[in-house]
Coordinates of C-alpha atoms and ligand atoms in Angstrom, one line a residue:
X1 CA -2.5 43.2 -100.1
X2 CA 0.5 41.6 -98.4
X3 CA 0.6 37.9 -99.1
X4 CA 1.7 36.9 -95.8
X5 CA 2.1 38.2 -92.6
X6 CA 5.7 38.4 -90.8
X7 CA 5.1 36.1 -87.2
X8 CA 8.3 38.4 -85.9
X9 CA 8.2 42.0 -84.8
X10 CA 5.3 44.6 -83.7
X11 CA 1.6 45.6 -85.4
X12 CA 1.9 48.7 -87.1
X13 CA -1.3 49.8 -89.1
X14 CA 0.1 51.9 -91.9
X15 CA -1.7 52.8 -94.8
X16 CA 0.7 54.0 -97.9
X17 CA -1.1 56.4 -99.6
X18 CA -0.4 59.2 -102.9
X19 CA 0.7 59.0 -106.0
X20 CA 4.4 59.6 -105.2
X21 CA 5.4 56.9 -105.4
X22 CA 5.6 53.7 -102.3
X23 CA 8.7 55.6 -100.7
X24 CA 7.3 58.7 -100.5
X25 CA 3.8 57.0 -99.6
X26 CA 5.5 55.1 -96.6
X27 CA 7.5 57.7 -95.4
X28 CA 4.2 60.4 -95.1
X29 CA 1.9 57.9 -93.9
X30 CA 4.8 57.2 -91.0
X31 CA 5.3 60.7 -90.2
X32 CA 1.9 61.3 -90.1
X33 CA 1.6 58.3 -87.5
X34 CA 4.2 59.6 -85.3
X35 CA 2.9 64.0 -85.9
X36 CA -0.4 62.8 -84.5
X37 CA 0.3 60.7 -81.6
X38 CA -0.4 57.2 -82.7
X39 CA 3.1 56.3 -82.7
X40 CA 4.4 57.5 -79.6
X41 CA 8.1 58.6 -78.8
X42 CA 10.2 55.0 -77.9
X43 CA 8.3 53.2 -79.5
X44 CA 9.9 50.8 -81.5
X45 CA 8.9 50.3 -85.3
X46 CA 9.1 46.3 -86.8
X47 CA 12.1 45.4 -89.1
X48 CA 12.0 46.9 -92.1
X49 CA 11.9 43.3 -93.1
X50 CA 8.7 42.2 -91.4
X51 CA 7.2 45.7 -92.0
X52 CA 8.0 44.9 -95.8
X53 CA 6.2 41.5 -95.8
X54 CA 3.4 42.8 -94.2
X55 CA 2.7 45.6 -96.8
X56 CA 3.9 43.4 -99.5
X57 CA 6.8 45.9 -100.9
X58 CA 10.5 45.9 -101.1
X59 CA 12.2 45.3 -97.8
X60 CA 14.9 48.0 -99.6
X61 CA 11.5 50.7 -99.9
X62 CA 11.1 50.5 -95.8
X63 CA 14.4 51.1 -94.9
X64 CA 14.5 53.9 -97.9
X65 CA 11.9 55.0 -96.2
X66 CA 13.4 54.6 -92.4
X67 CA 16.2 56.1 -93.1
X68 CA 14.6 59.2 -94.4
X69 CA 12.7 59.9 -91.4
X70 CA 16.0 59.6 -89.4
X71 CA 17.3 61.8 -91.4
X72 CA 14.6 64.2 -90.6
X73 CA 14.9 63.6 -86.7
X74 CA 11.1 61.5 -86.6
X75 CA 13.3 58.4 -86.2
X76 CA 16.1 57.4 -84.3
X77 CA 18.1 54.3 -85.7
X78 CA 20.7 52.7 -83.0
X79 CA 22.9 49.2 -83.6
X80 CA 21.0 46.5 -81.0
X81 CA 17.9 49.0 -80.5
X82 CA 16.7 49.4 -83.9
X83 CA 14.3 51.7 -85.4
X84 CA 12.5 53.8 -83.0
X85 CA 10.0 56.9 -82.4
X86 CA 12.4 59.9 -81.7
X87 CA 11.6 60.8 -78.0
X88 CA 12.1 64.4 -78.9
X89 CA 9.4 63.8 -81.9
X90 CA 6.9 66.0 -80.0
X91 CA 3.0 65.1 -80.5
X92 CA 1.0 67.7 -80.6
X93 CA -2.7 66.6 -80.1
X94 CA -4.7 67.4 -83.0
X95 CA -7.2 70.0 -82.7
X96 CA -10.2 67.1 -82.7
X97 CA -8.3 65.7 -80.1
X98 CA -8.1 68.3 -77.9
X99 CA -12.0 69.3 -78.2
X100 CA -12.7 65.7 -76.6
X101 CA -10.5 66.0 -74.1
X102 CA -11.8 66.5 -70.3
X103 CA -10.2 69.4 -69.9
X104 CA -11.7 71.9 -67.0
X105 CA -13.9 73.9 -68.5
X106 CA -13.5 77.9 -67.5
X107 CA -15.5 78.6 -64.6
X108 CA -16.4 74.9 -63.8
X109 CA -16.2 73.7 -60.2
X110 CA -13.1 72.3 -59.4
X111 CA -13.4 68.2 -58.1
X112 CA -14.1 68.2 -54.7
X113 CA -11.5 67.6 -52.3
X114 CA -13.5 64.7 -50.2
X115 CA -16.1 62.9 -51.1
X116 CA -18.7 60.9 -49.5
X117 CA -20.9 59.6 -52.4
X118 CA -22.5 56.4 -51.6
X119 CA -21.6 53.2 -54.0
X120 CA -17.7 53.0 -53.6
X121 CA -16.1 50.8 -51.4
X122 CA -12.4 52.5 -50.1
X123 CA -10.7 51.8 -53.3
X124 CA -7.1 52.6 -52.4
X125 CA -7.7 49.8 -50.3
X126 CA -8.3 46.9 -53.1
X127 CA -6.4 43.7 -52.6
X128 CA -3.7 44.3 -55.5
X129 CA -1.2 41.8 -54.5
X130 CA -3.7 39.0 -53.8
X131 CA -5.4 39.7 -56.6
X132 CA -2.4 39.7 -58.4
X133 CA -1.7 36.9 -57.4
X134 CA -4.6 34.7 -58.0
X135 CA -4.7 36.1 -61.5
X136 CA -1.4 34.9 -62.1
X137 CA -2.2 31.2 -60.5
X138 CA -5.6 31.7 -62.1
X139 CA -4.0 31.9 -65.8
X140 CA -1.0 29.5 -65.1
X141 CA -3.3 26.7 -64.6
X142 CA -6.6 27.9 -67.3
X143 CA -6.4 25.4 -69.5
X144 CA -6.8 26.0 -73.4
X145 CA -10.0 26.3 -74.1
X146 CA -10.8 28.7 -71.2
X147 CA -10.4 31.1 -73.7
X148 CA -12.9 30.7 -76.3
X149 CA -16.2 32.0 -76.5
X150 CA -17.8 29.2 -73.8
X151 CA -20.3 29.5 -72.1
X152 CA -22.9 31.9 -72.1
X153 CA -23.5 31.2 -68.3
X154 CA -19.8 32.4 -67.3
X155 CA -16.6 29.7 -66.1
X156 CA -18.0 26.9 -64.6
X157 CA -14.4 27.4 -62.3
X158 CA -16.3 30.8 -60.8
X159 CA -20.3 29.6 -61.1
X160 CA -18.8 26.9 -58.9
X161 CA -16.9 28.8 -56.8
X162 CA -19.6 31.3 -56.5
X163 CA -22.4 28.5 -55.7
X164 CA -20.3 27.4 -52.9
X165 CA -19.3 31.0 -51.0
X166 CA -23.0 32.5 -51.6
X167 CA -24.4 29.3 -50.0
X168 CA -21.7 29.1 -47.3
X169 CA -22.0 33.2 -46.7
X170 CA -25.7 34.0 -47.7
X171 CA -27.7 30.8 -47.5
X172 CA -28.4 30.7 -51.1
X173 CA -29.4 27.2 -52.3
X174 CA -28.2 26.5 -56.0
X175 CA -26.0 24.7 -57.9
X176 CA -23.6 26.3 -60.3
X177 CA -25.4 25.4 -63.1
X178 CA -28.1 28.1 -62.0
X179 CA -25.4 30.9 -61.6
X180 CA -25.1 33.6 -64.5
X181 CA -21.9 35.9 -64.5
X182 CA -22.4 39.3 -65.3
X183 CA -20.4 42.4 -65.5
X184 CA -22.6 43.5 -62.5
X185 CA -26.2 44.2 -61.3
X186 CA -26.9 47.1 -64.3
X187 CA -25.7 44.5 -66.6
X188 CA -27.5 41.5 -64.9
X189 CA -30.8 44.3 -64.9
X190 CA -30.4 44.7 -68.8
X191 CA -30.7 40.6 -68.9
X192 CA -33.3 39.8 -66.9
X193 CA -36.0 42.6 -67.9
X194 CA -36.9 41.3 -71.3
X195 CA -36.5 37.9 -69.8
X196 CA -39.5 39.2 -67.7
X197 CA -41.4 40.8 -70.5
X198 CA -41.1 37.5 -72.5
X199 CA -42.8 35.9 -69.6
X200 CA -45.6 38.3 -69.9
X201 CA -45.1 40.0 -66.9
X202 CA -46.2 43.8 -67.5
X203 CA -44.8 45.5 -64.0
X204 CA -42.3 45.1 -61.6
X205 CA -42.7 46.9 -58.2
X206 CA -40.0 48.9 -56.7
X207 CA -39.2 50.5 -53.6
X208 CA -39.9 54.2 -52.9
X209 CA -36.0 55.0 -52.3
X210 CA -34.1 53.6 -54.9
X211 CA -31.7 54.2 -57.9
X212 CA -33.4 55.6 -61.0
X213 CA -30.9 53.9 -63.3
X214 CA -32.3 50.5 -62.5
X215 CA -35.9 51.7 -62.6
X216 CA -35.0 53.0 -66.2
X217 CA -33.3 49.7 -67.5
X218 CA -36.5 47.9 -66.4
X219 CA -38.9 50.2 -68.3
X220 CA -36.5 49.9 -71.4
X221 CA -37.7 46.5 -71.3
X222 CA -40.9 47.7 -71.0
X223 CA -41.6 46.9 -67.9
X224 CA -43.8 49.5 -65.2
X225 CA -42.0 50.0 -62.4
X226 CA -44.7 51.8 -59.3
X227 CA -43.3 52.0 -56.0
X228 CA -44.4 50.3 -53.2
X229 CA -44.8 51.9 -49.7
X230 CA -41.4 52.0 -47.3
X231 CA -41.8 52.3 -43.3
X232 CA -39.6 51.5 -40.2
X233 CA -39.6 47.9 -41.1
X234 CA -38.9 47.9 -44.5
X235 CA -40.8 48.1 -47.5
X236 CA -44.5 47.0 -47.2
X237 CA -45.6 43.9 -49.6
X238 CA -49.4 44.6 -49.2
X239 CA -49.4 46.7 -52.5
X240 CA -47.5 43.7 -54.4
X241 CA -51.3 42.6 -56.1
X242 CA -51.1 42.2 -59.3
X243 CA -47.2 42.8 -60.2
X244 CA -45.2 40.4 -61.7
X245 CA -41.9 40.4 -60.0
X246 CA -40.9 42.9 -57.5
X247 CA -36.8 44.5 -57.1
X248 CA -35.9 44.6 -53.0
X249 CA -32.8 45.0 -51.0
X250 CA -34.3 42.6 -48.4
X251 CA -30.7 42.5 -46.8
X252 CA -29.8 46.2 -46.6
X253 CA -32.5 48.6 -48.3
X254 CA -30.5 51.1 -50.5
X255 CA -30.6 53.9 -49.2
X256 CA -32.3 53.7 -46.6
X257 CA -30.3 51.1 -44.8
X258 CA -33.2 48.9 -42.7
X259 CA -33.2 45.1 -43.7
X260 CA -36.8 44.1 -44.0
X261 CA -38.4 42.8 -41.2
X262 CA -39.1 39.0 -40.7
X263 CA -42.6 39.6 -41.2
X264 CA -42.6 41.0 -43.9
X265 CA -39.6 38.7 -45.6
X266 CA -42.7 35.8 -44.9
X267 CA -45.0 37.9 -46.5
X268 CA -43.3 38.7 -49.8
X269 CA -42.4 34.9 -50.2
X270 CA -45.8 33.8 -49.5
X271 CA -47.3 37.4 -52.0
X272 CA -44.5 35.4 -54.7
X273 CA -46.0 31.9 -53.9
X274 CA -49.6 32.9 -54.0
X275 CA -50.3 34.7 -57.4
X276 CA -46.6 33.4 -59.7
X277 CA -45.0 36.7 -58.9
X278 CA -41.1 36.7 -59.0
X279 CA -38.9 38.5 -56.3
X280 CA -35.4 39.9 -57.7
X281 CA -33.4 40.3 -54.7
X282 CA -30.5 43.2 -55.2
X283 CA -28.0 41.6 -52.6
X284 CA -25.5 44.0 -53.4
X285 CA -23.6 44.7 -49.9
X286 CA -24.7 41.0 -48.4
X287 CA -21.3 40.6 -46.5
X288 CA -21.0 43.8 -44.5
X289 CA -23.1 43.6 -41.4
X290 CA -21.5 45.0 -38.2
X291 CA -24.0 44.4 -34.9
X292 CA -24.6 40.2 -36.0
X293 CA -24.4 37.5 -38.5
X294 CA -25.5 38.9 -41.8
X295 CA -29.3 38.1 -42.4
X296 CA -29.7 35.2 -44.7
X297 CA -30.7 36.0 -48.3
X298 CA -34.4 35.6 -49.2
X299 CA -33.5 33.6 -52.4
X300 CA -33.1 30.5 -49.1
X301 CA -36.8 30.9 -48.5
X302 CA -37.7 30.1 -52.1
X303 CA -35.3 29.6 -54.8
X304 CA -38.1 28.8 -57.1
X305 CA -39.7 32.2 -56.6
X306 CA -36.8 34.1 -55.9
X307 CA -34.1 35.4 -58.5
X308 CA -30.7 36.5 -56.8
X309 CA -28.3 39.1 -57.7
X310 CA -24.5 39.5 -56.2
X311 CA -21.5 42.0 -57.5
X312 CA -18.1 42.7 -56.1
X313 CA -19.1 46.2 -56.1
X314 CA -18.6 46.7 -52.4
X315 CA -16.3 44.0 -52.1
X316 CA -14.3 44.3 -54.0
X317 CA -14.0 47.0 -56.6
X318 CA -17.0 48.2 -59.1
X319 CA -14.5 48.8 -62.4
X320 CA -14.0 45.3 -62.1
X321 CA -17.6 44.8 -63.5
X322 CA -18.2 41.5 -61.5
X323 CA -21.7 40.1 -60.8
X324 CA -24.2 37.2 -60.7
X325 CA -27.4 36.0 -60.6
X326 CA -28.8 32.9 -59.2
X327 CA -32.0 31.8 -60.9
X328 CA -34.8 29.6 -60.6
X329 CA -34.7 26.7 -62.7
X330 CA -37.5 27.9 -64.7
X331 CA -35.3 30.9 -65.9
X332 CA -32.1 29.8 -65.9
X333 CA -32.2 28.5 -69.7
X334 CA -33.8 31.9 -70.9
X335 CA -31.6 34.0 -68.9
X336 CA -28.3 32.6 -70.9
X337 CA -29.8 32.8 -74.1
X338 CA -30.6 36.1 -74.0
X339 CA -27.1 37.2 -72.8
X340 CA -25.3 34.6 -75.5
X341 CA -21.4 34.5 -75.1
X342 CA -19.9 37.8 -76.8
X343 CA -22.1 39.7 -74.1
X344 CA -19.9 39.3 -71.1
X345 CA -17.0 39.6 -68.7
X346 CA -13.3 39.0 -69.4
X347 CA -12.1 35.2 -69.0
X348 CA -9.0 36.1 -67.4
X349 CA -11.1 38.6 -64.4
X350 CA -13.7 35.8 -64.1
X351 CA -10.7 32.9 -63.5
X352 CA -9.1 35.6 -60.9
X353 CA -12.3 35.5 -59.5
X354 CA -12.9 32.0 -58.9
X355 CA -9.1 31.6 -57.7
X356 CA -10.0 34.3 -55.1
X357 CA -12.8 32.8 -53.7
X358 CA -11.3 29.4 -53.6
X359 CA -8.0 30.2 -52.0
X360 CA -9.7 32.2 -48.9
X361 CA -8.6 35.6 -50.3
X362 CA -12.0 37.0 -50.9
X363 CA -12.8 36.0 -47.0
X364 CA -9.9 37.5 -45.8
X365 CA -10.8 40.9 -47.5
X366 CA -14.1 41.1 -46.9
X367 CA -13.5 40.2 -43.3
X368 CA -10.4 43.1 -43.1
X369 CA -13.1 45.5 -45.5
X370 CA -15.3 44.6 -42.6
X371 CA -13.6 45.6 -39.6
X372 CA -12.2 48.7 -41.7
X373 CA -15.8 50.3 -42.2
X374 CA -17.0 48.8 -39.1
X375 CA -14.4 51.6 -37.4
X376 CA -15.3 54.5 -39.8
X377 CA -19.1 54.0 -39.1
X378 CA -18.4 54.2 -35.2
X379 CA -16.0 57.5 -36.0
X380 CA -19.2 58.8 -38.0
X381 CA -21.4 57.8 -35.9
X382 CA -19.8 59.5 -32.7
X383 CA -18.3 62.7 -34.5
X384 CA -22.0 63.5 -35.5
X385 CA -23.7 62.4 -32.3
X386 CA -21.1 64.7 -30.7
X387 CA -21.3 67.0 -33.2
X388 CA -24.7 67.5 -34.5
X389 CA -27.2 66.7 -31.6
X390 CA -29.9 67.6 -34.2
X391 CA -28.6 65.1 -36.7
X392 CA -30.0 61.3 -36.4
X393 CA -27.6 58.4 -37.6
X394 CA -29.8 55.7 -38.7
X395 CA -29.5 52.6 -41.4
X396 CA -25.8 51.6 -39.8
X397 CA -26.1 48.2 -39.0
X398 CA -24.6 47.4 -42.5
X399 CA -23.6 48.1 -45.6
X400 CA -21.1 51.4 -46.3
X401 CA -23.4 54.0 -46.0
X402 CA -25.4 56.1 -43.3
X403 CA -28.7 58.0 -43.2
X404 CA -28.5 61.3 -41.4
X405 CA -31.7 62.4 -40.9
X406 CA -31.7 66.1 -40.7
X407 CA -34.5 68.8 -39.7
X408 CA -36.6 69.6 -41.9
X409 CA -36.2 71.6 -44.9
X410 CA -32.2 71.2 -44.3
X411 CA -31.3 68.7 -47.4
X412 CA -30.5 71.2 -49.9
X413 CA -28.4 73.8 -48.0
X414 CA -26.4 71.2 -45.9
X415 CA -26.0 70.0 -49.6
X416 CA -25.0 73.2 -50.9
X417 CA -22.3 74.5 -47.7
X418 CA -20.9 70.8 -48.4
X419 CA -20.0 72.0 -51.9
X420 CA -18.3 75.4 -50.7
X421 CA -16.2 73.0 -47.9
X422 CA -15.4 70.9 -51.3
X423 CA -17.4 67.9 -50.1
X424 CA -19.4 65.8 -52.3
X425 CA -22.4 64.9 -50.5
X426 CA -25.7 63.3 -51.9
X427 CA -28.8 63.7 -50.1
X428 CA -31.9 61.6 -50.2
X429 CA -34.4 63.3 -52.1
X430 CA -32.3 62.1 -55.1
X431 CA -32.8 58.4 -54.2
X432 CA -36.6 58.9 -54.2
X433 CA -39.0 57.4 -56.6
X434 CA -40.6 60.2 -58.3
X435 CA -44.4 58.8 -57.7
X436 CA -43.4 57.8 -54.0
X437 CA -46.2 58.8 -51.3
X438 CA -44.5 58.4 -48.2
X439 CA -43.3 61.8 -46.3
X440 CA -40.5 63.7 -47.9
X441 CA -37.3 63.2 -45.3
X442 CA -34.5 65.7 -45.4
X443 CA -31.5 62.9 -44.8
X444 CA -27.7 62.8 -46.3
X445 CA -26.7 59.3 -47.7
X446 CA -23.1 59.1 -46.5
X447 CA -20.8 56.5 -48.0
X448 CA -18.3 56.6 -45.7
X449 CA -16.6 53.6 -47.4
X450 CA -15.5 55.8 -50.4
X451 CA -12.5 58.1 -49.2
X452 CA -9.0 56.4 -48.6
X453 CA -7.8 56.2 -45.3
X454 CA -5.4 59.3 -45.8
X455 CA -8.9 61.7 -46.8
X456 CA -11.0 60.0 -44.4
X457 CA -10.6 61.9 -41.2
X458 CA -10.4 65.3 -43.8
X459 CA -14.1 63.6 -45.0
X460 CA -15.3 63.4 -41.6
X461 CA -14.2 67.2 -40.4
X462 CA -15.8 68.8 -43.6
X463 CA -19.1 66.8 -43.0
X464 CA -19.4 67.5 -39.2
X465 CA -18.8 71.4 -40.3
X466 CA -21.6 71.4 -42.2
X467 CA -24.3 69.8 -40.2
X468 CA -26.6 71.9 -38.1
Ligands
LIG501 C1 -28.5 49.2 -54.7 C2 -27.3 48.8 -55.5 N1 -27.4 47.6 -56.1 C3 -26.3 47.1 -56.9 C4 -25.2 47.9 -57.1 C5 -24.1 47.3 -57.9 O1 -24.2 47.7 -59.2 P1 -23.1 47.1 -60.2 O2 -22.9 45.6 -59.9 O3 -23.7 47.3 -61.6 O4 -21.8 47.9 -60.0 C6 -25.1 49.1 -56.5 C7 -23.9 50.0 -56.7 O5 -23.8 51.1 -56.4 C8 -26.2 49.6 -55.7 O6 -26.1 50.8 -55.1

């Protein structure tokens, strides 16, 4: 083992090997580095100096070894540019390697040329340059610590930030010590069901058009997850009883697209009041209503009761992995303690974050995202009305998907032509809870957020070919 480490030059994990002696050993284990692809060509090696103290040998052994693979073309060796990875040193992936890769499999479909999946905002249109440049401003001014462990809660520069924007945007009454950062809703879902089970509740009502992903994280936790009944004005709270906590879009039901009525936002609150149940309130597309001001989030009724959950998703981009909850004071302890500090999201993206919200660059984008989708809906909703007389738009004031409700028995082979016009279309059956009672609907869930401007009229001509 080296004694010390050089502080100049580049990581290089090298591990001399054989009984040949350390020249030979270096010089195979380097080859082998560069024959397999984990040195690639340009790259340049450390000093044989620093490479030397590192491994704890002869300075004179590396460049032995150095100049031998020069001498056999691996390595080029220039005055000013030192010792580098022959570019013509070609890497040939190893036969492993190229199992794993995602290489088309004969015969498979090719990826379709449009798509219209829900659950993507437009992401050739993310903010780079003001993000960009909040991250920058955001990391020029971090100070040290900022980048230990910290707290398990997230920055206190973002749960602030946050606190102020949801309760400016969305009516949410908190302060930031209530706010949890999470790398999204899934992740935010993974925290909060055993948080629930510790509590003792046993089941947590859904809706009956959902996402099965979230229905399974809550069962991991062992949690039941029934569905409760969904009509023209929302999902109805009168089976609530006896659940502990119930999971609603109360702003924009996914997929569906209604918010809930105002009757029945009283009623859950009052269901949550009256026998200790908990709401969890999927906020997830909050900011994009189109017709009037957003409504409010329930969590303003009854922050006691209710446990909010954000993510920048839709906003902003979902491989950011960017959420948070807000929770009751009860929770809030319990909630951080399960999720600990090595369970979480990047300092630096959390910092950008904050900076974004605080400058007015998250307002700006969401107002621009806004008026973007805004158009695209009223495209959609004319081209099909045009189009498709048979075909109802529905769930469009908000979010960045449509309903269209087709005839009967129509899902799966308006589904199937969109395949053959290379369309990726999902339809609603696969949104719905498998024990739901309420009448099967043949519907497509249309994001038309997803494609980038340049597909989006090409989006828009496959789908209208395909509808009755
Ligand atoms: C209903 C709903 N909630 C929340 C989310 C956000 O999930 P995440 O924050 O894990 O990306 C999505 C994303 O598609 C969604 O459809």
């Amino acid at each position: 083992m080296p004694e010390s480490w050089a502080t100049l030059g580049v990581d290089l994990h090298l591990e001399p090997t054989g009984s040949g002696g350390l020249r030979r050993g270096l010089t195979d284990a380097l080859r082998d580095a560069v024959r397999t692809g984990r040195l690639a060509p340009g790259t340049r090696l450390p000093s044989s100096r620093s490479l030397a103290t590192d491994l704890g040998i002869a300075r004179n052994t590396v460049a032995e070894a150095y100049a031998d693979l020069v001498a056999e073309g691996w390595l080029t060796a220039r005055q000013g540019s030192g010792t580098r990875v022959a570019e013509r040193a070609a890497v040939q992936p190893s036969r492993t390697a190229r199992r794993t890769e995602a290489a088309p499999r004969p015969g498979a479909p090719a990826r379709p040329a449009y798509s219209l999946l829900p659950g993507s905002p437009d992401l050739a249109a993310f903010p780079r340059a003001a993000w960009l440049k909040a991250a920058r401003r955001a990391l020029a001014i971090a100070p040290h610590d900022s980048l230990g462990y910290g707290d398990p809660r997230g920055r206190p520069e973002l749960r602030t930030a946050l606190a102020g924007y949801l309760a400016r945007v969305r009516g949410v009454r908190t302060d930031p010590e209530r706010v949890l950062i999470t790398s999204g809703f899934t992740h935010a879902l993974r925290i909060i069901g055993p948080v629930l089970a510790a509590r003792g509740v046993r089941t947590v009502a859904v809706e009956s058009y959902g996402l099965g992903v979230y229905r399974n994280l809550l069962q991991q936790a062992g949690l039941a997850t029934p569905p409760l009944s969904y009509d023209e004005l929302g999902t109805d709270p009168r089976e609530l009883g006896e659940a502990g906590a119930a999971l609603l879009t109360p702003a924009h039901q996914f997929p569906m697209g209604t918010s809930l009525h105002p009757d029945r936002r009283a009623a859950v609150v009052d269901w949550a009041r009256r026998t200790g149940g908990l709401i969890l309130e999927d906020d997830y597309d909050g900011e994009f209503r189109y017709d009037r001001q957003p409504v409010g989030a329930l969590q303003g009724l009854d922050p006691d009761r209710v446990i909010y959950f954000g993510t920048a998703s839709k906003s902003l981009a979902p491989g950011l992995r960017l959420g948070w909850m807000v929770l009751p004071p009860s929770l809030a302890q319990e909630a951080a303690a399960i999720k600990g500090t090595t369970d979480t999201v990047g300092v630096l993206e959390q910092l950008t974050l904050a900076e974004f919200l605080t400058s007015g660059a998250y307002d700006r984008h969401v107002r621009s995202s806004r008026l973007r989708y805004r158009r695209r809906r009223d495209a959609l909703a004319e081209a099909v009305t045009a189009r498709a007389p048979e075909v109802t738009v529905t769930g469009i004031s908000a979010g960045l998907h449509a309903v269209l409700r087709l005839p009967p028995g129509l899902e799966q082979s308006v589904i199937q032509a969109a395949t053959w016009q290379s369309l990726a279309l999902h339809g609603l059956s696969l949104y719905r809870h498998p024990e739901a009672v309420a009448e099967q609907v043949d519907a497509l869930v249309v994001g038309y957020a997803t494609p980038p401007d340049s597909a989006w009229a090409g989006a828009l001509e496959a789908l209208c070919r395909v509808l009755p």
